[in-house]
Coordinates of C-alpha atoms in Angstrom, one line a residue:
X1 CA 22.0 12.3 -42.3
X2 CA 21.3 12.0 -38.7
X3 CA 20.0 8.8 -36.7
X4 CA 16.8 10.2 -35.5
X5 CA 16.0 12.1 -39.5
X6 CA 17.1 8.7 -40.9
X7 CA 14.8 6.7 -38.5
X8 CA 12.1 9.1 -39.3
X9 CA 12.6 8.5 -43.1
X10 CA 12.4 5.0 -42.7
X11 CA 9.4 5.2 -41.0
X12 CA 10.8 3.6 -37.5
X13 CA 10.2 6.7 -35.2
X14 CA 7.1 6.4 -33.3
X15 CA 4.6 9.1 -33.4
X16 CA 4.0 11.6 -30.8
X17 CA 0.9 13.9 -29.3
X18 CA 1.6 16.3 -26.7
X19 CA -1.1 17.2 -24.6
X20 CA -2.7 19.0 -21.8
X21 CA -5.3 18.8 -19.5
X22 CA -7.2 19.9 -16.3
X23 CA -8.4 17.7 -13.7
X24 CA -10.9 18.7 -11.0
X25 CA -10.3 17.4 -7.5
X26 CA -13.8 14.5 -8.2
X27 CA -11.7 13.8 -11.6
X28 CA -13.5 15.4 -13.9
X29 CA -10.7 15.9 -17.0
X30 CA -10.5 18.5 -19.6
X31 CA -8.3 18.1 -22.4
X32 CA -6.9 21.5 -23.0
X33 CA -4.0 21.0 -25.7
X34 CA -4.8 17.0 -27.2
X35 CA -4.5 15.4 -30.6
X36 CA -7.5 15.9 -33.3
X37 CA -8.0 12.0 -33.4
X38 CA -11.4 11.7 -31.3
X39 CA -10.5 8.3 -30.4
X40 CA -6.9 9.3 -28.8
X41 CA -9.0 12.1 -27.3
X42 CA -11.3 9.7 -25.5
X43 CA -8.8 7.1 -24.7
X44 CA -6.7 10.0 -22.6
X45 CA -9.9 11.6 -20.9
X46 CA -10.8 7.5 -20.3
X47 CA -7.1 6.9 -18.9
X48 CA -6.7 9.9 -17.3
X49 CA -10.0 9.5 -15.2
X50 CA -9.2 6.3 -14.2
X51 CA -5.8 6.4 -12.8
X52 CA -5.1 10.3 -11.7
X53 CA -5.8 10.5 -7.9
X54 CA -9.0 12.2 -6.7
X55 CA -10.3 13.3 -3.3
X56 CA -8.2 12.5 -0.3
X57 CA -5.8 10.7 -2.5
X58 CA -5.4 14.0 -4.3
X59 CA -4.9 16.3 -1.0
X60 CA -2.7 13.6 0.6
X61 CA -0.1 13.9 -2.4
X62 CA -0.5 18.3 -2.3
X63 CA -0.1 18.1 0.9
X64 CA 2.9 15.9 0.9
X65 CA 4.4 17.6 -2.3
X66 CA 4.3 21.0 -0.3
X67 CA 6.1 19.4 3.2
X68 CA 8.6 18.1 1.1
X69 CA 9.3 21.4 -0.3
X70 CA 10.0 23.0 3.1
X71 CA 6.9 24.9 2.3
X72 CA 5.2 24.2 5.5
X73 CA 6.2 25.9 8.8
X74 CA 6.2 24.6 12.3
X75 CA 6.3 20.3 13.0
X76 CA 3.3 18.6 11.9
X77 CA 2.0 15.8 14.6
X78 CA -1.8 14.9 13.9
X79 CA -3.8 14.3 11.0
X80 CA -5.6 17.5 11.7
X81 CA -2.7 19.8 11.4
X82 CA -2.6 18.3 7.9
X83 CA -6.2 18.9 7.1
X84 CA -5.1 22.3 7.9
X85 CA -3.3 22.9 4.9
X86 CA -5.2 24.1 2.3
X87 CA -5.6 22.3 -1.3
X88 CA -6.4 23.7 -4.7
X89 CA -9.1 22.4 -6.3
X90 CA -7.4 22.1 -9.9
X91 CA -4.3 20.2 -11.9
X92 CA -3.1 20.1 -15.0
X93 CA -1.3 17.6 -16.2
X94 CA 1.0 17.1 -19.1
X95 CA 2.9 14.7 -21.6
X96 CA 2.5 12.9 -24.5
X97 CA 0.9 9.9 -26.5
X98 CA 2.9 7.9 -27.8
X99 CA 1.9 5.5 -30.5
X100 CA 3.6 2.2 -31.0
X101 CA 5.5 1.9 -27.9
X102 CA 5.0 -0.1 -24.4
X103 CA 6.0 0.5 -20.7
X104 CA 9.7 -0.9 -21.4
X105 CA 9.8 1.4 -24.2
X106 CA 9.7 5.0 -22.1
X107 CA 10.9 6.0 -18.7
X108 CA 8.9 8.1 -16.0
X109 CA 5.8 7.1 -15.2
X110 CA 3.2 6.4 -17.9
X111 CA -0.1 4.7 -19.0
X112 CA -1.3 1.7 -20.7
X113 CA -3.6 1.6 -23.8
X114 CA -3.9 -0.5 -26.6
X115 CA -1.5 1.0 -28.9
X116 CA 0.6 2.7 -27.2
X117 CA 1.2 4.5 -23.6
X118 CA 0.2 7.9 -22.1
X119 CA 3.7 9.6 -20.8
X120 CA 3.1 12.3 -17.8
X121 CA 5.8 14.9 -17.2
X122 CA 4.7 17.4 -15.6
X123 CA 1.6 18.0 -12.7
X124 CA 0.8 22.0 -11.9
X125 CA -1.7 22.9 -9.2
X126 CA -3.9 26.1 -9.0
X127 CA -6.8 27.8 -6.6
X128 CA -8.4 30.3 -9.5
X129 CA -7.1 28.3 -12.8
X130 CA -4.8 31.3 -13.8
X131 CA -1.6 31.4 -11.7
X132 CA 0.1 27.3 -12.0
X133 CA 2.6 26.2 -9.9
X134 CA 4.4 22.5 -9.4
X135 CA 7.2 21.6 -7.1
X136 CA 10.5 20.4 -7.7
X137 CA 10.9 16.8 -7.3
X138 CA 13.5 16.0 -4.6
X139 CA 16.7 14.3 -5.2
X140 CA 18.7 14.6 -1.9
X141 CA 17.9 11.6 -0.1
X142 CA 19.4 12.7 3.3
X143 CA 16.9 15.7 3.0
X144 CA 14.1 13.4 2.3
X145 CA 14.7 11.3 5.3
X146 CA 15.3 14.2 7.8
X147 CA 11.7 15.5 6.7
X148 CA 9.7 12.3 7.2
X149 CA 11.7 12.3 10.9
X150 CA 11.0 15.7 11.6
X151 CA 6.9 15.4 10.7
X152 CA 5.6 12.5 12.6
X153 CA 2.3 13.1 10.5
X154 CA 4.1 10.8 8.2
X155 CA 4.0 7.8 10.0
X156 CA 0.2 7.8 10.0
X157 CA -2.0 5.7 8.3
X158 CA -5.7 5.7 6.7
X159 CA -8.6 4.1 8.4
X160 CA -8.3 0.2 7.0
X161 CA -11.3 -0.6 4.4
X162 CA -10.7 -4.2 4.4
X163 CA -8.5 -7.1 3.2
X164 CA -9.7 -9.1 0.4
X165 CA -8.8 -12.2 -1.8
X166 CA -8.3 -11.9 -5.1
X167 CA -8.6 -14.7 -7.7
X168 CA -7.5 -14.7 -11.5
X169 CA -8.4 -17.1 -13.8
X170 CA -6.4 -17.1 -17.2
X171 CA -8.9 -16.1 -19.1
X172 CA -9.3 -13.2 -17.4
X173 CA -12.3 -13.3 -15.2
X174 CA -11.8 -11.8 -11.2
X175 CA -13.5 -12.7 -8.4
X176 CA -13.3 -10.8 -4.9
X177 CA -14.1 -11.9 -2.1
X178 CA -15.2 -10.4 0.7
X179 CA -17.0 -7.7 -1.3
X180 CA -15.2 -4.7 -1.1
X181 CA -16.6 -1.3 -0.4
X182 CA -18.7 0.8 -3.3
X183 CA -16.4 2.1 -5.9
X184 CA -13.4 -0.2 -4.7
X185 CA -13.9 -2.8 -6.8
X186 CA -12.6 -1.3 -9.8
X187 CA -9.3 -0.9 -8.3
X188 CA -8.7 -4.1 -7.1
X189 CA -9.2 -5.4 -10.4
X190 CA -6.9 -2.8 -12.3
X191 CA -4.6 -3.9 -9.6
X192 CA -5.2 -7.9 -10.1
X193 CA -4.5 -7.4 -14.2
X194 CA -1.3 -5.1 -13.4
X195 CA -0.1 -8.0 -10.4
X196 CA -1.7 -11.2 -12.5
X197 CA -1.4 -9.7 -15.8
X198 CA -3.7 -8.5 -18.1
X199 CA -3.6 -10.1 -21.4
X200 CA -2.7 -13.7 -22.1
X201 CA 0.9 -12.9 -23.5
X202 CA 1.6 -11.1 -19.8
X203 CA 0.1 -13.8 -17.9
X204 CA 2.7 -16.2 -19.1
X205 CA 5.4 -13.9 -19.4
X206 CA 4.7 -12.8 -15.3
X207 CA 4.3 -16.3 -14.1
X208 CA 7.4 -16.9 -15.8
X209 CA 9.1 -14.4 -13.8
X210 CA 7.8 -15.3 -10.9
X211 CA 9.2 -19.2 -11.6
X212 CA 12.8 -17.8 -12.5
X213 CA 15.5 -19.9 -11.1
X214 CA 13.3 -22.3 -9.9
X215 CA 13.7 -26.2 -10.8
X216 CA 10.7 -27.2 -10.6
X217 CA 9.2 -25.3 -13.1
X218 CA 6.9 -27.6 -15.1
X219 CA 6.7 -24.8 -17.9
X220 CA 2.6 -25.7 -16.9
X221 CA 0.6 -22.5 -17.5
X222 CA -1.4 -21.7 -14.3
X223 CA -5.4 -22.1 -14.5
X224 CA -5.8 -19.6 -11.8
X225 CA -3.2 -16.8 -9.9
X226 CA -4.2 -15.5 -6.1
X227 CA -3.4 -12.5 -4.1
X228 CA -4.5 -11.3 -1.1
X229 CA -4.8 -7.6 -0.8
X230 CA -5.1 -4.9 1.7
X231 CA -6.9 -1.0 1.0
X232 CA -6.6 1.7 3.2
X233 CA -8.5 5.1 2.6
X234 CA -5.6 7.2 2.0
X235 CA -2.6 8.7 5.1
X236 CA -3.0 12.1 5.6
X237 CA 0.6 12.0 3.6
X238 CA 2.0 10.0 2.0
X239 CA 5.3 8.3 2.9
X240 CA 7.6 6.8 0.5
X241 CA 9.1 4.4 2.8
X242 CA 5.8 2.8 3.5
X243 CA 4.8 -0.7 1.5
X244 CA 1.8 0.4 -0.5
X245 CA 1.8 -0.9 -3.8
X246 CA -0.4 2.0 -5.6
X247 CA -2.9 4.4 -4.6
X248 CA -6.0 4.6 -7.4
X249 CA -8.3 7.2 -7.8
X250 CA -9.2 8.0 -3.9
X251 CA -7.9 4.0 -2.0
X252 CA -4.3 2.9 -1.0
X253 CA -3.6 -1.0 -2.3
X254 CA -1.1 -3.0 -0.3
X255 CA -0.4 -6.6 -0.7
X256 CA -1.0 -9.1 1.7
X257 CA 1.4 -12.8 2.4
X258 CA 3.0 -14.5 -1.4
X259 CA 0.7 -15.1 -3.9
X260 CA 0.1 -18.2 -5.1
X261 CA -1.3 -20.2 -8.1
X262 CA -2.9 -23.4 -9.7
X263 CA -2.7 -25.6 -12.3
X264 CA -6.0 -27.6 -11.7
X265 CA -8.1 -24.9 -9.8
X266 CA -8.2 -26.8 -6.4
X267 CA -4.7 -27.1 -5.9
X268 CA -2.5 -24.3 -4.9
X269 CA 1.2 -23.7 -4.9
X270 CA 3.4 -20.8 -3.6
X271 CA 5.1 -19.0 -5.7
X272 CA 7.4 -17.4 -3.0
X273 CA 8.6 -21.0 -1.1
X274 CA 9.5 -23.8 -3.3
X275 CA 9.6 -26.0 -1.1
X276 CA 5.8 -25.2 0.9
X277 CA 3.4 -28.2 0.4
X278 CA 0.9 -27.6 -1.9
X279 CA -2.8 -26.5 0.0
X280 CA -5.9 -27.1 -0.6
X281 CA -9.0 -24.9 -1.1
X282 CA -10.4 -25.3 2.1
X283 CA -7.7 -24.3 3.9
X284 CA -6.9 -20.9 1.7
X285 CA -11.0 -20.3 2.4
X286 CA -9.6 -20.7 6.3
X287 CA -6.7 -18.3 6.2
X288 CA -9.1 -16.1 4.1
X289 CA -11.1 -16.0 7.0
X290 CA -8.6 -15.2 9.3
X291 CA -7.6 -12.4 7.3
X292 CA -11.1 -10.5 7.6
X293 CA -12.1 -11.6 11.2
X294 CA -13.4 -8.9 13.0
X295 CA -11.4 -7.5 15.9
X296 CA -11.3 -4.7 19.0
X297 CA -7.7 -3.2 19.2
X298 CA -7.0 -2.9 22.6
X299 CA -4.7 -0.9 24.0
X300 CA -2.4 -2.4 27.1
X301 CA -0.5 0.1 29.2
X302 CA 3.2 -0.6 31.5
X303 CA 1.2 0.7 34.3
X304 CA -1.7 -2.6 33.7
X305 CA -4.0 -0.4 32.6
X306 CA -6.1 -1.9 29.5
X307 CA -8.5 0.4 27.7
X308 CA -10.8 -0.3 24.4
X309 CA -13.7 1.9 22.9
X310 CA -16.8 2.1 24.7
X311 CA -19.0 -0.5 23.8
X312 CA -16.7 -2.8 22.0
X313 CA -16.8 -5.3 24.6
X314 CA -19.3 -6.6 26.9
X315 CA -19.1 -5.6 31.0
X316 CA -19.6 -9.0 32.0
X317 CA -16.3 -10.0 29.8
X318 CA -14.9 -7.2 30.8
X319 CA -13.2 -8.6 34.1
X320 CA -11.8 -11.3 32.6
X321 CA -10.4 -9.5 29.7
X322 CA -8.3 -7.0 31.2
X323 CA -6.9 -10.0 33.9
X324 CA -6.0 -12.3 30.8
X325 CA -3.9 -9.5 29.0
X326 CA -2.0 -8.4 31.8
X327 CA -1.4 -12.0 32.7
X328 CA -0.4 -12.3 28.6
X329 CA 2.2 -8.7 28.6
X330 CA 3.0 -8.6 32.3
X331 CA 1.8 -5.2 32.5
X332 CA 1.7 -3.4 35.5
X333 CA 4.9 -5.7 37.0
X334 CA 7.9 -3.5 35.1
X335 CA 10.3 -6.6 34.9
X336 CA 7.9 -8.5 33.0
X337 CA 6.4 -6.3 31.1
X338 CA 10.1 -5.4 29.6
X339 CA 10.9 -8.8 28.9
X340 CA 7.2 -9.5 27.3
X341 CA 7.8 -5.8 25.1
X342 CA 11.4 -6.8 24.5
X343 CA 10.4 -10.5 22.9
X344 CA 8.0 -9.5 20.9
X345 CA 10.0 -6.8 19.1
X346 CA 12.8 -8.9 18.5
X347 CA 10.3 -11.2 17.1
X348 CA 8.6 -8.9 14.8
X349 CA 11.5 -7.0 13.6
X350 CA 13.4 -10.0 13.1
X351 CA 16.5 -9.7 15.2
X352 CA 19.2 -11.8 15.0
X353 CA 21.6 -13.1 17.6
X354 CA 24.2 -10.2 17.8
X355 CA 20.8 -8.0 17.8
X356 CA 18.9 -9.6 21.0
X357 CA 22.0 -8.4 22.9
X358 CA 21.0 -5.0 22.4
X359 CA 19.5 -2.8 24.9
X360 CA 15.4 -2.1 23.6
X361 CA 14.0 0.5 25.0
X362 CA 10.6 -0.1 27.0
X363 CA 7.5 0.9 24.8
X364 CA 4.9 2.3 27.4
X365 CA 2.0 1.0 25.9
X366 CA 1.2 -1.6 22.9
X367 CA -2.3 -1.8 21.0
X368 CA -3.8 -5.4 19.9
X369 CA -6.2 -6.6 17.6
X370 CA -8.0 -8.9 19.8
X371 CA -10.6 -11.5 17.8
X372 CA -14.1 -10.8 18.5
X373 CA -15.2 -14.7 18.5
X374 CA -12.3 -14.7 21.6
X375 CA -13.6 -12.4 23.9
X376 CA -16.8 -14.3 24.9
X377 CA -14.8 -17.7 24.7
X378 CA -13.7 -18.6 28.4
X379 CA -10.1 -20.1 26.8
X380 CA -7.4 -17.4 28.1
X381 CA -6.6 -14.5 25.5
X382 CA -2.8 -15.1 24.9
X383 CA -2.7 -17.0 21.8
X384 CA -5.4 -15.2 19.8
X385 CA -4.1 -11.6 19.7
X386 CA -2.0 -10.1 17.4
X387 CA 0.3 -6.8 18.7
X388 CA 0.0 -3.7 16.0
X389 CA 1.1 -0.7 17.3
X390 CA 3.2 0.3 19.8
X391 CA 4.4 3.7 21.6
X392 CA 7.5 4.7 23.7
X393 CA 6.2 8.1 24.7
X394 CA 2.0 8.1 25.1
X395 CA 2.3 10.0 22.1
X396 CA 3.1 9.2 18.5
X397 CA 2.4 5.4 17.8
X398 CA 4.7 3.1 15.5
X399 CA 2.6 0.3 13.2
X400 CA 4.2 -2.7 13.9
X401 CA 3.0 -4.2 10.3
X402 CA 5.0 -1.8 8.2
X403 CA 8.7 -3.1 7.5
X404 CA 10.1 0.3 8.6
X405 CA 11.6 -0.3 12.0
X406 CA 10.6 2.4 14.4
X407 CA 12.9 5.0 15.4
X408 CA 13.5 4.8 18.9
X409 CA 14.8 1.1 17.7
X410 CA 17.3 2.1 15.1
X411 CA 19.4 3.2 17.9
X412 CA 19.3 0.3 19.4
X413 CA 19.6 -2.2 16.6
X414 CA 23.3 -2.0 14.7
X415 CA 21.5 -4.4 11.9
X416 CA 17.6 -4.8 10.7
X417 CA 16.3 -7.5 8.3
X418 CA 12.6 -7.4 7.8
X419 CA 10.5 -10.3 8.8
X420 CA 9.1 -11.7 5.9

């Protein structure tokens, strides 16, 4: 008798429901091929609503599954060549239920429920709901790579929603704070039960992982677990080498710094650096704050040119402004403003010795987030502004918070360790 017909006998083989359905680009799902059970019906229409990607989320990962094909002549630059391409309207998606199992228990990507998971295989796409296509998924990595280099569309990112902290208490209750935009919220918490954990059994067994190794490990259960996080409406496409941590429905989640957690409530510990003293809530509330201050970016030029959006800062500060951050980059004096460009790439990439002997090519402008509160305050500009973007040719800008190191610096740099 064979394994699996044994197993089966026994009663040890886990049951299984294929299925089928059609999504709608605003998520609306219909099950097409699905299990008689009523309940398993609404648990997939439930899971599949929740999690399957919807409005720009939806186009960006078309639209990236159809570059990545080769499918799409001509270099795209701009976020509007993107828009370009066309997207169907419908999806259907397939797999199976499968009863008695977890996410250990299967490979690929799949769903949650109690009971079981939700196992996706395949995703077709279709204008008119009669002709289905999919695309291959792509397994040369050097083919990858060359793609996302020859599109710079891919190093674009979505307009920033907000950051937010996020606080888990053991029992399960979340707080957010700031409040995040309408019909974000949900997200953040999906993503606070898959980060904290979601039950009591994966709270303790993910804090445990995240103590591993570590001798001083009390064996305490934390009260409370934080996490700063970051959403983004969603890139044009999307690129796998970027740091978001999951896109839900129609927002891009990235975390932000090391979580930490507490014992007490008031007292917080990192989870990431042993040997960091333990801080208080006032000052988390402080670097909270720092996180969502409100900024201009500012974009400083080699030639001392220094340029914002109209409006964003007052004429009578405007003067003063422009003199403190050319004073700050050296712009408009060459020799300083490659020495200023050339430290502060070192610094952010990390560099080590044998790297800050290389030769770093000039970027011709850099953008800065400049605090609001600092621009009326008379104190000079230098140490309140924080460089995020830079360019080496006026044209396609590198984000200086990602951990991918821009290309015009891979040249230049034989090693790269990201800052952490």
């Amino acid at each position: 008798m064979g394994e699996a017909k044994r197993r089966k006998q026994l009663g040890l083989m886990p049951t299984v429901y294929p299925f089928e359905a059609d999504l709608t680009d605003d998520g609306h799902v219909t099950l097409v091929r699905a299990p008689d059970d009523k309940a398993l019906q609404r648990t997939l229409t439930e899971a599949l609503e929740k999690t399957q990607l919807t409005g720009d989320a939806w186009a960006s990962e078309y639209r990236t599954a159809l570059v990545l094909s080769g499918r799409v002549p001509g270099v795209l630059h701009t976020a509007e060549q993107v828009a370009d391409i066309p997207v169907p309207p419908l999806r259907r998606v397939s797999g199976e239920i499968v009863m008695g199992k977890t996410l250990t228990d299967v490979e690929g990507v799949a769903i949650a429920f109690d009971g079981g998971v939700i196992r996706l295989r395949q995703q077709k796409h279709s204008v008119d709901g009669q002709k289905w296509e999919s695309f291959p998924a792509i397994r040369d990595v050097q083919r990858l790579m060359d793609l996302l280099v020859t599109h710079p569309a891919f190093e674009l990112q979505g307009e920033l929603l907000g950051q937010f902290r996020v606080e888990q208490y053991a029992e399960g209750r979340i707080d957010v704070e700031p409040d995040p935009p309408e019909g974000t919220l949900e997200a953040l918490e999906d993503v606070a039960r898959e980060w904290h954990g979601a039950t009591p059994e994966e709270w303790v067994e993910l804090h445990q992982e995240m103590m591993s190794d570590r001798a001083d490990d009390s064996g305490e259960v934390p009260l409370m677990r934080r996490t700063f996080f970051e959403l983004r409406q969603p890139a044009p496409l999307q690129n796998p080498t970027r740091s978001v941590f999951t896109t839900r429905r129609n927002v891009e989640v990235y975390p932000l710094v090391g979580a930490t957690y507490s014992i007490d409530g008031e007292t917080w510990l990192s989870y990431d650096d042993p040997e960091a003293e333990p801080q208080e809530d006032d000052l988390m509330s402080a670097f909270a704050n720092i996180l969502n201050m409100e900024t201009v970016q500012v974009t400083v030029k080699a030639d001392g040119s220094v340029e914002w959006e109209d409006g964003e800062i007052d004429a009578e500060d405007a003067g003063r402004v422009r003199a403190d951050l050319q004073a700050a980059t050296g712009a408009g004096t060459p020799e300083q403003w490659a020495a200023w460009t050339r430290k502060m790439l070192l610094d952010t990439f990390n560099a080590d010795e044998d790297e800050a002997e290389a030769d770093i090519p000039v970027p011709v402008a850099v953008r800065l987030d400049v605090p609001k509160d600092a621009i009326s305050n008379p104190d000079p500009l230098a140490q309140t502004f924080i460089e995020s973007e830079v360019t080496f040719d006026g044209e396609h800008w590198r984000d200086l918070y990602d951990e991918e190191v821009p290309q015009e610096l891979l040249l230049a740099l034989a090693q790269f360790k990201p800052a952490e």
